[in-house]
Coordinates of N, CA and C and ligand atoms in Angstrom, one line a residue:
X1 N -10.6 -10.2 -9.7 CA -10.0 -9.3 -10.0 C -8.2 -9.4 -9.2
X2 N -8.5 -9.8 -7.9 CA -7.1 -9.6 -7.1 C -6.4 -10.9 -6.9
X3 N -5.1 -10.4 -7.3 CA -4.5 -11.7 -7.4 C -3.6 -12.0 -6.2
X4 N -2.9 -11.4 -5.3 CA -2.5 -11.5 -4.1 C -2.7 -10.1 -3.1
X5 N -2.6 -10.1 -2.1 CA -2.4 -9.0 -0.9 C -1.2 -8.9 -0.8
X6 N -1.1 -7.4 -1.8 CA 0.4 -7.0 -1.8 C 1.0 -6.7 -1.1
X7 N 0.3 -5.4 0.0 CA 1.0 -5.3 1.2 C 0.1 -4.4 1.9
X8 N 0.2 -4.5 3.3 CA -0.5 -3.7 4.1 C 0.3 -2.6 4.5
X9 N -0.8 -1.5 4.6 CA 0.2 0.0 4.7 C 0.2 0.3 6.2
X10 N 1.2 0.8 7.1 CA 0.8 1.3 8.4 C 1.5 2.4 8.6
X11 N 0.5 3.1 9.0 CA 1.6 4.8 9.3 C 2.3 4.7 10.3
X12 N 3.0 5.0 10.5 CA 4.0 5.5 11.6 C 5.0 7.0 11.8
X13 N 5.1 7.2 12.8 CA 5.6 8.5 13.0 C 6.9 8.7 12.8
X14 N 7.9 7.8 13.0 CA 9.4 7.6 12.4 C 10.0 6.3 12.0
X15 N 10.1 6.6 10.8 CA 10.3 5.4 9.9 C 11.4 4.6 10.3
X16 N 12.5 5.7 10.5 CA 13.7 4.6 10.9 C 13.6 3.6 12.2
X17 N 12.6 4.4 13.3 CA 12.5 3.3 14.6 C 11.9 2.3 14.1
X18 N 10.4 2.4 13.3 CA 9.7 1.2 12.8 C 10.3 0.6 12.2
X19 N 11.3 0.5 11.3 CA 11.9 -0.2 10.4 C 12.7 -1.2 11.5
X20 N 13.6 -0.3 12.3 CA 14.7 -1.0 13.4 C 13.4 -2.3 14.0
X21 N 12.1 -2.2 14.5 CA 11.8 -2.6 15.0 C 10.9 -3.7 14.3
X22 N 10.2 -3.8 13.0 CA 9.9 -4.3 12.3 C 11.1 -5.8 12.1
X23 N 12.1 -5.0 11.4 CA 13.3 -6.0 11.2 C 14.1 -7.0 12.5
X24 N 14.1 -6.1 13.3 CA 15.0 -7.0 14.6 C 13.6 -7.9 14.9
X25 N 12.4 -7.7 14.9 CA 11.5 -8.3 15.9 C 11.1 -9.4 15.0
X26 N 10.7 -9.5 14.0 CA 10.0 -10.6 12.9 C 11.0 -10.8 11.8
X27 N 12.4 -10.3 11.6 CA 13.1 -10.8 11.0 C 12.9 -10.5 9.2
X28 N 11.9 -9.4 9.4 CA 11.9 -9.2 7.6 C 12.8 -8.4 7.6
X29 N 13.3 -8.1 6.2 CA 14.4 -7.6 5.2 C 13.6 -6.2 4.4
X30 N 14.0 -4.8 4.7 CA 14.3 -3.9 3.6 C 14.1 -4.3 2.3
X31 N 13.2 -4.2 1.2 CA 13.6 -4.5 0.0 C 13.6 -3.1 -1.1
X32 N 12.8 -2.1 -0.4 CA 12.9 -0.6 -1.3 C 12.3 0.0 -0.3
X33 N 13.2 1.5 -0.3 CA 13.1 2.8 0.3 C 12.5 3.9 -0.9
X34 N 11.6 4.5 -0.4 CA 11.5 5.9 -1.5 C 10.5 6.8 -0.7
X35 N 11.2 8.4 -1.5 CA 10.1 9.3 -1.1 C 9.3 9.3 -2.3
X36 N 7.8 9.3 -1.7 CA 7.1 9.7 -2.7 C 6.0 10.9 -2.6
X37 N 6.9 11.9 -3.3 CA 6.5 13.3 -2.9 C 4.9 13.6 -3.4
X38 N 4.3 12.7 -4.4 CA 2.6 13.0 -4.8 C 1.8 12.4 -3.8
X39 N 2.4 11.6 -2.7 CA 1.9 10.5 -2.0 C 1.9 11.3 -0.8
X40 N 2.8 12.1 -0.8 CA 3.2 12.8 0.7 C 3.9 11.7 1.3
X41 N 4.6 10.8 1.2 CA 5.2 10.1 2.4 C 6.9 9.4 2.0
X42 N 7.4 9.1 3.1 CA 8.5 8.5 2.8 C 8.5 7.0 3.2
X43 N 8.8 5.7 2.5 CA 8.0 4.6 2.5 C 9.3 3.5 2.7
X44 N 9.0 2.6 3.4 CA 9.7 1.1 2.8 C 8.9 0.1 2.6
X45 N 9.1 -0.8 1.6 CA 9.1 -2.0 1.6 C 9.6 -3.0 2.5
X46 N 8.9 -3.7 3.7 CA 9.8 -4.9 4.0 C 9.0 -6.2 3.6
X47 N 9.9 -7.2 3.0 CA 9.5 -8.6 2.4 C 8.8 -9.6 3.6
X48 N 7.6 -9.9 3.0 CA 7.4 -11.2 4.1 C 7.7 -12.4 3.0
X49 N 7.0 -12.2 1.9 CA 8.0 -13.3 0.6 C 7.5 -12.2 -0.7
X50 N 7.8 -12.9 -1.7 CA 7.9 -12.1 -3.1 C 6.2 -11.8 -3.2
X51 N 6.2 -10.7 -3.6 CA 4.8 -10.4 -3.4 C 3.8 -9.8 -2.7
X52 N 4.4 -9.9 -1.4 CA 3.7 -9.9 -0.3 C 5.0 -9.0 1.0
X53 N 4.1 -7.3 1.2 CA 5.2 -6.9 2.0 C 4.1 -6.3 3.3
X54 N 5.3 -5.6 3.9 CA 4.5 -4.6 4.9 C 5.2 -3.8 4.6
X55 N 4.4 -2.7 4.3 CA 5.1 -1.0 3.7 C 4.7 0.0 5.1
X56 N 5.5 0.6 5.8 CA 5.8 1.5 6.6 C 5.7 3.1 6.2
X57 N 4.7 3.6 6.5 CA 4.7 5.0 6.1 C 4.8 6.1 7.1
X58 N 5.8 6.9 6.6 CA 5.8 8.1 7.4 C 5.8 9.7 6.7
X59 N 4.7 10.6 7.2 CA 4.3 11.4 6.3 C 5.2 12.8 6.2
X60 N 5.5 12.7 4.7 CA 6.2 13.9 4.6 C 6.0 15.9 5.0
X61 N 4.8 15.9 5.3 CA 3.9 17.0 5.9 C 2.5 16.6 6.5
X62 N 2.0 17.4 7.7 CA 1.0 16.6 8.5 C -0.5 16.9 7.6
X63 N -0.5 17.7 6.6 CA -1.9 18.1 5.8 C -1.7 16.9 4.8
X64 N -0.9 15.7 4.8 CA -0.7 14.8 3.7 C -1.8 13.7 4.2
X65 N -2.3 12.6 3.3 CA -3.0 11.8 3.7 C -2.7 10.9 5.0
X66 N -1.2 10.1 5.1 CA -0.6 9.8 6.4 C -0.6 10.6 7.3
X67 N -0.5 11.7 7.1 CA 0.0 13.3 8.2 C -1.6 13.1 9.3
X68 N -2.4 13.4 8.3 CA -3.5 13.2 8.6 C -4.3 12.3 9.4
X69 N -4.0 11.1 9.0 CA -4.7 9.9 9.6 C -3.9 9.8 11.1
X70 N -2.4 9.7 11.1 CA -1.7 10.0 12.0 C -2.4 10.8 13.4
X71 N -2.6 11.9 13.0 CA -3.0 13.0 13.8 C -4.6 12.9 14.1
X72 N -5.5 12.1 13.7 CA -6.5 11.5 14.1 C -6.8 10.2 14.6
X73 N -6.0 9.4 14.0 CA -5.7 7.9 15.0 C -4.8 7.7 15.2
X74 N -3.6 8.1 15.4 CA -2.4 7.9 15.6 C -1.7 6.4 14.6
X75 N -0.9 5.6 15.3 CA 0.1 4.7 14.4 C -0.7 3.7 14.2
X76 N -1.2 3.0 13.4 CA -1.5 1.7 12.7 C -2.4 1.3 11.7
X77 N -2.7 0.0 10.6 CA -2.9 -0.2 9.5 C -4.0 1.1 8.9
X78 N -3.0 1.6 8.1 CA -3.7 3.1 7.2 C -4.7 2.3 5.4
X79 N -4.0 1.3 5.3 CA -4.3 0.5 3.8 C -4.3 -0.8 3.6
X80 N -4.8 -1.3 2.8 CA -4.6 -2.9 2.3 C -4.6 -2.6 0.9
X81 N -3.5 -3.8 -0.3 CA -2.9 -3.3 -1.2 C -3.4 -4.5 -1.9
X82 N -3.7 -4.6 -2.9 CA -4.2 -5.8 -3.7 C -3.6 -5.9 -4.6
X83 N -2.9 -7.0 -5.2 CA -2.2 -7.0 -6.5 C -3.1 -7.6 -7.7
X84 N -3.2 -6.5 -8.7 CA -4.3 -6.8 -10.0 C -3.5 -6.7 -11.4
X85 N -3.9 -7.6 -12.0 CA -2.8 -8.2 -13.1 C -3.0 -6.7 -13.8
X86 N -4.2 -5.4 -14.2 CA -4.4 -4.5 -14.9 C -5.0 -3.4 -14.1
X87 N -4.0 -2.4 -14.0 CA -4.9 -1.3 -12.8 C -5.9 -0.7 -13.3
X88 N -5.5 -0.5 -14.6 CA -6.8 0.7 -15.2 C -7.7 0.2 -15.5
X89 N -7.7 -1.4 -15.9 CA -8.9 -2.3 -16.0 C -9.5 -2.7 -14.5
X90 N -9.2 -2.5 -13.8 CA -9.5 -3.1 -12.6 C -10.0 -1.8 -12.2
X91 N -9.7 -0.4 -12.3 CA -10.7 0.8 -12.0 C -11.6 1.1 -12.7
X92 N -11.7 0.5 -13.9 CA -12.8 0.6 -15.0 C -13.7 -0.2 -14.1
X93 N -13.8 -1.3 -13.9 CA -14.5 -1.9 -13.6 C -15.3 -1.8 -12.3
X94 N -14.4 -1.4 -11.5 CA -15.0 -1.0 -10.1 C -15.5 -0.1 -10.2
X95 N -15.2 0.8 -11.0 CA -15.6 2.3 -11.0 C -17.2 2.0 -11.3
X96 N -17.5 1.0 -12.4 CA -18.7 0.4 -13.0 C -19.3 0.2 -11.8
X97 N -18.7 -0.5 -11.1 CA -19.7 -1.2 -9.9 C -20.0 -0.2 -8.6
X98 N -19.8 1.3 -8.6 CA -20.2 1.8 -7.7 C -19.2 2.3 -6.9
X99 N -18.3 1.9 -6.6 CA -17.1 2.1 -5.8 C -16.8 3.4 -6.4
X100 N -16.4 4.7 -5.6 CA -15.6 5.7 -5.8 C -14.1 5.4 -5.5
X101 N -13.8 5.8 -7.0 CA -11.8 5.8 -7.0 C -11.3 7.1 -6.3
X102 N -10.3 7.4 -5.8 CA -9.9 8.8 -5.4 C -9.0 9.3 -6.2
X103 N -8.3 8.3 -7.2 CA -7.7 8.7 -8.4 C -8.2 8.3 -10.0
X104 N -8.2 9.4 -10.4 CA -9.1 9.5 -12.1 C -8.0 8.2 -12.8
X105 N -6.5 8.5 -12.5 CA -6.0 7.5 -13.4 C -4.7 7.2 -12.7
X106 N -4.1 6.0 -12.6 CA -2.9 5.3 -12.2 C -1.9 6.0 -11.4
X107 N -1.2 6.3 -10.4 CA -0.2 7.1 -10.0 C 1.1 6.1 -9.6
X108 N 2.4 6.8 -9.7 CA 3.5 6.1 -9.4 C 3.3 5.5 -8.3
X109 N 3.8 4.1 -7.8 CA 4.2 4.0 -6.6 C 5.5 2.9 -6.4
X110 N 5.1 2.2 -5.1 CA 6.7 2.0 -4.7 C 7.2 0.8 -5.9
X111 N 8.5 0.8 -5.9 CA 9.4 -0.2 -6.6 C 8.9 -0.4 -8.2
X112 N 8.4 0.8 -8.7 CA 8.0 0.7 -10.0 C 6.5 0.5 -10.2
X113 N 5.7 0.7 -9.4 CA 4.6 -0.1 -9.6 C 3.6 1.1 -10.2
X114 N 2.2 0.7 -11.0 CA 1.3 1.6 -10.6 C 0.4 1.7 -9.9
X115 N -0.3 2.2 -9.4 CA -1.3 2.5 -8.1 C -2.5 3.0 -7.9
X116 N -3.7 3.1 -7.5 CA -4.6 3.6 -7.5 C -5.8 3.5 -6.5
X117 N -6.1 4.1 -5.4 CA -7.1 4.2 -4.3 C -8.5 4.3 -4.1
X118 N -9.2 3.7 -3.6 CA -10.7 3.4 -3.4 C -10.7 4.1 -2.1
X119 N -12.0 4.6 -2.2 CA -12.7 5.8 -1.1 C -12.8 4.4 0.1
X120 N -12.2 4.8 1.4 CA -12.4 3.5 2.2 C -14.2 3.5 2.9
X121 N -14.3 4.9 2.7 CA -16.5 5.1 3.2 C -17.0 3.4 2.0
X122 N -16.7 3.5 0.9 CA -17.3 2.1 0.1 C -16.5 1.5 0.0
X123 N -15.6 1.3 0.8 CA -15.1 -0.3 0.9 C -15.1 -0.7 2.6
X124 N -16.3 -0.5 3.2 CA -16.5 -0.7 4.5 C -15.5 -0.7 5.6
X125 N -14.7 1.0 5.2 CA -14.4 1.5 6.2 C -12.7 1.1 6.2
X126 N -12.3 0.8 5.0 CA -11.0 0.1 4.3 C -10.4 0.8 3.2
X127 N -9.4 1.7 3.4 CA -8.7 2.2 2.3 C -7.7 1.5 1.9
X128 N -8.2 1.0 0.3 CA -8.2 0.1 -0.3 C -7.3 0.3 -1.2
X129 N -5.8 -0.7 -1.3 CA -5.3 0.1 -3.2 C -5.1 -1.2 -3.9
X130 N -4.7 -0.8 -5.3 CA -4.7 -1.3 -6.1 C -3.4 -1.2 -7.0
X131 N -2.4 -2.5 -7.0 CA -1.3 -2.3 -7.1 C -1.0 -3.2 -8.5
X132 N -0.2 -2.5 -9.8 CA -0.4 -3.4 -10.6 C 1.4 -3.7 -11.2
X133 N 2.2 -4.4 -11.1 CA 3.8 -4.2 -11.2 C 4.5 -5.3 -11.7
X134 N 5.2 -5.2 -12.8 CA 5.7 -6.2 -13.2 C 7.7 -6.4 -12.8
X135 N 7.6 -5.6 -11.4 CA 8.7 -6.1 -10.5 C 8.9 -7.6 -10.2
X136 N 10.3 -8.1 -10.5 CA 10.5 -9.2 -10.7 C 10.3 -10.2 -9.2
X137 N 10.2 -9.1 -8.3 CA 10.4 -9.2 -6.9 C 8.9 -9.3 -6.4
X138 N 7.8 -9.3 -7.5 CA 5.8 -9.0 -7.2 C 5.5 -10.0 -8.2
X139 N 5.6 -11.1 -8.2 CA 5.3 -11.8 -9.3 C 3.8 -11.8 -9.3
X140 N 3.2 -11.8 -10.4 CA 1.2 -11.7 -10.0 C 0.8 -12.5 -9.1
X141 N 1.5 -14.2 -9.0 CA 0.8 -14.5 -8.0 C 1.5 -15.6 -8.2
X142 N 1.4 -16.9 -6.7 CA 2.3 -18.2 -6.7 C 1.6 -19.3 -7.1
X143 N 2.3 -19.8 -8.2 CA 1.8 -21.3 -9.1 C 1.2 -22.0 -7.6
X144 N 1.9 -22.1 -6.2 CA 0.9 -23.1 -5.2 C 0.6 -22.1 -3.9
X145 N -0.5 -21.8 -4.1 CA -0.7 -20.8 -2.5 C -0.6 -21.2 -1.5
X146 N -0.7 -22.9 -1.6 CA -0.7 -23.7 -0.3 C 0.8 -23.3 0.3
X147 N 2.1 -23.5 -0.5 CA 3.3 -23.9 0.3 C 4.3 -22.5 0.2
X148 N 4.0 -21.9 1.2 CA 4.9 -20.7 1.1 C 6.4 -20.9 1.3
X149 N 7.0 -20.3 0.2 CA 8.7 -20.4 0.4 C 9.3 -19.2 1.0
X150 N 10.8 -19.6 0.9 CA 11.1 -18.3 1.8 C 11.8 -17.6 1.1
Ligands
LIG201 C1 -9.4 8.8 6.2 N1 -10.7 7.8 6.4 C2 -9.9 6.4 6.3 C3 -8.7 6.9 5.9 N2 -8.5 8.0 6.0 N3 -10.6 5.4 6.7 C4 -10.5 4.3 6.8 N4 -8.6 4.5 6.2 C5 -7.9 5.8 6.1 N5 -6.5 5.3 5.9 C6 -11.9 8.5 6.4 C7 -12.1 9.5 7.7 O1 -11.4 9.1 8.9 C8 -13.3 10.0 7.0 O2 -14.2 9.5 8.2 C9 -13.4 9.6 6.1 O3 -12.5 8.6 5.9 C10 -13.1 11.0 5.3 O4 -11.8 11.5 5.9 P1 -11.4 12.8 5.2 O5 -11.8 14.2 6.0 O6 -11.9 12.8 3.9 O7 -10.0 12.4 5.1 P2 -8.7 12.9 4.0 O8 -8.5 14.3 3.6 O9 -7.7 12.4 5.1 O10 -8.9 11.9 3.5 C11 -8.7 10.6 3.4 C12 -8.5 9.8 1.8 C13 -7.0 9.9 1.7 C14 -8.5 8.1 1.9 C15 -9.7 10.5 1.0 O11 -6.2 10.1 2.7 C16 -6.5 9.7 0.4 O12 -6.9 10.2 -0.8 N6 -5.9 8.9 0.4 C17 -5.3 7.9 -0.8 C18 -3.9 8.1 -1.0 C19 -3.2 7.8 0.3 O13 -3.4 7.7 1.5 N7 -1.4 8.1 0.1 C20 -0.6 7.1 1.3 C21 -0.1 6.1 0.6 P3 -15.3 10.3 9.1 O14 -14.4 10.5 10.2 O15 -16.3 10.9 8.1 O16 -16.4 8.7 9.2 S1 1.2 5.8 -0.4 C22 1.3 4.5 -1.1 O17 0.5 3.4 -0.3 C23 2.0 3.8 -2.0 C24 3.3 5.3 -2.7 C25 2.2 2.5 -2.2 O18 1.5 1.5 -1.7 O19 3.4 2.6 -3.4
LIG202 CO1 0.6 1.2 -0.6

């Protein structure tokens, strides 16, 4: 059901400072920025290639998911997000396989996507996100996964 690694979410204290670091150090480009009140984050998507991103996440409040994570563990990888063709269908199948869903229905995610989270304790300690997107910059999958292009 996973068609790509869509993004790696990284918790940061200062979004602007870390955008500067990732763009200057690795030559990545910011392709989207959003404040997501429901998720409690200010975030930026940095493109590695179409469909594959680094997501930098700054908490809006200390009691949000990313705020609590930063207080407990400090900056670092917060979640891994996989692209799926149909998030509602993926949720149904994964739920039936006994993994706890953190969302009852898909939520609004970056660049117009529909997202849902799985409990980290049921995925070997990894907070896992499902992403469905029909954004042109997020193709379902690449025709040839062996030859990355620019
Ligand atoms: C908490 N735990 C984690 C974790 N956060 N483990 C791995 N990765 C993380 N990010 C562990 C924590 O250490 C505890 O383990 C256990 O899970 C239960 O923690 P808790 O005290 O219940 O923690 P809470 O209240 O912080 O809740 C954790 C969860 C929460 C994962 C349930 O953060 C959540 O609902 N997250 C989903 C929404 C989210 O993260 N949104 C921000 C990204 P021990 O100590 O018991 O062993 S928004 C986004 O990605 C967007 C918009 C997008 O992509 O478009
Ligand atoms: Co994410």
